Amino acid sequence: MENYRNFVGGEYVDAVDGRRADLVDPSTGEVFGSAPVSGPEDVDRALRVASTSTHA
């Protein structure tokens, strides 16, 4: 099973509050992974990092 993470500032990070959601294949109903449920704090962190990034 794949456990995906957010990609922020060149690093993979979990959601601040640790919440996750199952990813379900609609053709089989099987759970094939999980992904972070990003909230406002996660968005703020990503924007803060992006605004200070030197990458174009």
Tab-separated table of N, CA and C in Angstrom:
chain	number	residue	atom	x	y	z
A	1	MET	N	0.856	-1.175	0.000
A	1	MET	CA	0.000	0.000	0.000
A	1	MET	C	0.900	1.235	0.000
A	2	GLU	N	0.573	2.198	-0.845
A	2	GLU	CA	1.324	3.447	-0.942
A	2	GLU	C	0.833	4.451	0.105
A	3	ASN	N	1.749	5.090	0.778
A	3	ASN	CA	1.425	6.165	1.715
A	3	ASN	C	2.048	7.440	1.190
A	4	TYR	N	1.224	8.280	0.586
A	4	TYR	CA	1.699	9.503	-0.033
A	4	TYR	C	1.862	10.609	1.002
A	5	ARG	N	2.705	11.586	0.678
A	5	ARG	CA	2.955	12.716	1.571
A	5	ARG	C	2.942	13.988	0.730
A	6	ASN	N	2.774	15.120	1.371
A	6	ASN	CA	2.863	16.403	0.692
A	6	ASN	C	4.318	16.675	0.341
A	7	PHE	N	4.553	17.428	-0.736
A	7	PHE	CA	5.907	17.805	-1.141
A	7	PHE	C	6.026	19.314	-0.977
A	8	VAL	N	6.791	19.750	0.020
A	8	VAL	CA	6.910	21.169	0.353
A	8	VAL	C	8.387	21.505	0.527
A	9	GLY	N	8.848	22.497	-0.213
A	9	GLY	CA	10.229	22.944	-0.057
A	9	GLY	C	11.256	21.873	-0.347
A	10	GLY	N	10.957	20.987	-1.281
A	10	GLY	CA	11.901	19.947	-1.652
A	10	GLY	C	11.899	18.742	-0.730
A	11	GLU	N	10.949	18.683	0.202
A	11	GLU	CA	10.873	17.569	1.143
A	11	GLU	C	9.461	17.000	1.194
A	12	TYR	N	9.376	15.710	1.446
A	12	TYR	CA	8.080	15.087	1.674
A	12	TYR	C	7.721	15.250	3.140
A	13	VAL	N	6.529	15.766	3.402
A	13	VAL	CA	6.089	16.020	4.775
A	13	VAL	C	4.657	15.531	4.957
A	14	ASP	N	4.331	15.180	6.198
A	14	ASP	CA	2.972	14.788	6.532
A	14	ASP	C	2.124	16.029	6.807
A	15	ALA	N	0.826	15.862	6.823
A	15	ALA	CA	-0.070	16.948	7.210
A	15	ALA	C	0.240	17.318	8.662
A	16	VAL	N	0.112	18.598	8.981
A	16	VAL	CA	0.436	19.085	10.322
A	16	VAL	C	-0.309	18.305	11.397
A	17	ASP	N	-1.602	18.063	11.185
A	17	ASP	CA	-2.387	17.367	12.222
A	17	ASP	C	-2.381	15.845	12.063
A	18	GLY	N	-1.673	15.347	11.055
A	18	GLY	CA	-1.527	13.901	10.887
A	18	GLY	C	-2.705	13.181	10.261
A	19	ARG	N	-3.755	13.924	9.878
A	19	ARG	CA	-4.927	13.249	9.287
A	19	ARG	C	-4.574	12.644	7.936
A	20	ARG	N	-5.191	11.513	7.619
A	20	ARG	CA	-4.975	10.829	6.355
A	20	ARG	C	-6.321	10.338	5.818
A	21	ALA	N	-6.370	10.088	4.526
A	21	ALA	CA	-7.570	9.545	3.888
A	21	ALA	C	-7.173	8.352	3.030
A	22	ASP	N	-8.006	7.317	3.046
A	22	ASP	CA	-7.779	6.162	2.185
A	22	ASP	C	-7.996	6.550	0.730
A	23	LEU	N	-7.185	5.970	-0.144
A	23	LEU	CA	-7.357	6.109	-1.582
A	23	LEU	C	-7.934	4.794	-2.086
A	24	VAL	N	-9.078	4.889	-2.753
A	24	VAL	CA	-9.830	3.693	-3.144
A	24	VAL	C	-9.910	3.602	-4.658
A	25	ASP	N	-9.585	2.431	-5.187
A	25	ASP	CA	-9.736	2.164	-6.613
A	25	ASP	C	-11.225	1.986	-6.885
A	26	PRO	N	-11.840	2.889	-7.658
A	26	PRO	CA	-13.289	2.804	-7.861
A	26	PRO	C	-13.724	1.572	-8.651
A	27	SER	N	-12.814	0.975	-9.404
A	27	SER	CA	-13.210	-0.196	-10.189
A	27	SER	C	-13.247	-1.474	-9.356
A	28	THR	N	-12.533	-1.482	-8.220
A	28	THR	CA	-12.490	-2.692	-7.394
A	28	THR	C	-12.981	-2.460	-5.963
A	29	GLY	N	-13.002	-1.202	-5.544
A	29	GLY	CA	-13.355	-0.891	-4.170
A	29	GLY	C	-12.210	-1.122	-3.193
A	30	GLU	N	-11.036	-1.522	-3.709
A	30	GLU	CA	-9.886	-1.794	-2.854
A	30	GLU	C	-9.143	-0.511	-2.479
A	31	VAL	N	-8.691	-0.458	-1.228
A	31	VAL	CA	-7.840	0.642	-0.780
A	31	VAL	C	-6.433	0.347	-1.277
A	32	PHE	N	-5.834	1.301	-2.015
A	32	PHE	CA	-4.491	1.081	-2.550
A	32	PHE	C	-3.456	2.010	-1.926
A	33	GLY	N	-3.910	2.919	-1.072
A	33	GLY	CA	-2.967	3.818	-0.436
A	33	GLY	C	-3.675	4.797	0.468
A	34	SER	N	-2.885	5.733	0.992
A	34	SER	CA	-3.461	6.803	1.795
A	34	SER	C	-2.718	8.095	1.475
A	35	ALA	N	-3.404	9.190	1.688
A	35	ALA	CA	-2.848	10.508	1.392
A	35	ALA	C	-3.150	11.445	2.553
A	36	PRO	N	-2.297	12.451	2.752
A	36	PRO	CA	-2.561	13.407	3.818
A	36	PRO	C	-3.795	14.236	3.502
A	37	VAL	N	-4.537	14.588	4.546
A	37	VAL	CA	-5.653	15.526	4.410
A	37	VAL	C	-5.116	16.872	4.859
A	38	SER	N	-4.800	17.711	3.890
A	38	SER	CA	-4.157	18.990	4.184
A	38	SER	C	-5.178	20.021	4.629
A	39	GLY	N	-4.822	20.734	5.664
A	39	GLY	CA	-5.673	21.791	6.197
A	39	GLY	C	-5.023	23.157	6.025
A	40	PRO	N	-5.617	24.180	6.597
A	40	PRO	CA	-5.100	25.547	6.453
A	40	PRO	C	-3.641	25.698	6.893
A	41	GLU	N	-3.236	25.001	7.951
A	41	GLU	CA	-1.844	25.111	8.400
A	41	GLU	C	-0.880	24.549	7.355
A	42	ASP	N	-1.291	23.500	6.667
A	42	ASP	CA	-0.454	22.911	5.619
A	42	ASP	C	-0.321	23.865	4.438
A	43	VAL	N	-1.422	24.500	4.060
A	43	VAL	CA	-1.402	25.458	2.962
A	43	VAL	C	-0.528	26.654	3.338
A	44	ASP	N	-0.681	27.147	4.555
A	44	ASP	CA	0.151	28.268	5.006
A	44	ASP	C	1.626	27.897	4.962
A	45	ARG	N	1.966	26.698	5.418
A	45	ARG	CA	3.369	26.248	5.397
A	45	ARG	C	3.888	26.204	3.963
A	46	ALA	N	3.118	25.651	3.043
A	46	ALA	CA	3.550	25.566	1.651
A	46	ALA	C	3.724	26.949	1.036
A	47	LEU	N	2.792	27.853	1.312
A	47	LEU	CA	2.908	29.212	0.775
A	47	LEU	C	4.107	29.950	1.365
A	48	ARG	N	4.326	29.765	2.652
A	48	ARG	CA	5.465	30.412	3.319
A	48	ARG	C	6.782	29.922	2.693
A	49	VAL	N	6.909	28.637	2.498
A	49	VAL	CA	8.125	28.073	1.903
A	49	VAL	C	8.276	28.541	0.466
A	50	ALA	N	7.189	28.521	-0.286
A	50	ALA	CA	7.246	28.932	-1.692
A	50	ALA	C	7.610	30.411	-1.838
A	51	SER	N	7.164	31.234	-0.931
A	51	SER	CA	7.452	32.675	-1.051
A	51	SER	C	8.896	33.003	-0.727
A	52	THR	N	9.607	32.094	-0.049
A	52	THR	CA	11.017	32.329	0.276
A	52	THR	C	11.947	31.493	-0.601
A	53	SER	N	11.374	30.715	-1.497
A	53	SER	CA	12.171	29.822	-2.353
A	53	SER	C	12.965	30.615	-3.382
A	54	THR	N	14.169	30.159	-3.648
A	54	THR	CA	15.014	30.785	-4.664
A	54	THR	C	14.929	30.049	-5.986
A	55	HIS	N	14.090	28.997	-6.040
A	55	HIS	CA	13.919	28.231	-7.278
A	55	HIS	C	12.902	28.920	-8.171
A	56	ALA	N	13.185	28.908	-9.463
A	56	ALA	CA	12.264	29.522	-10.423
A	56	ALA	C	11.380	28.491	-11.052
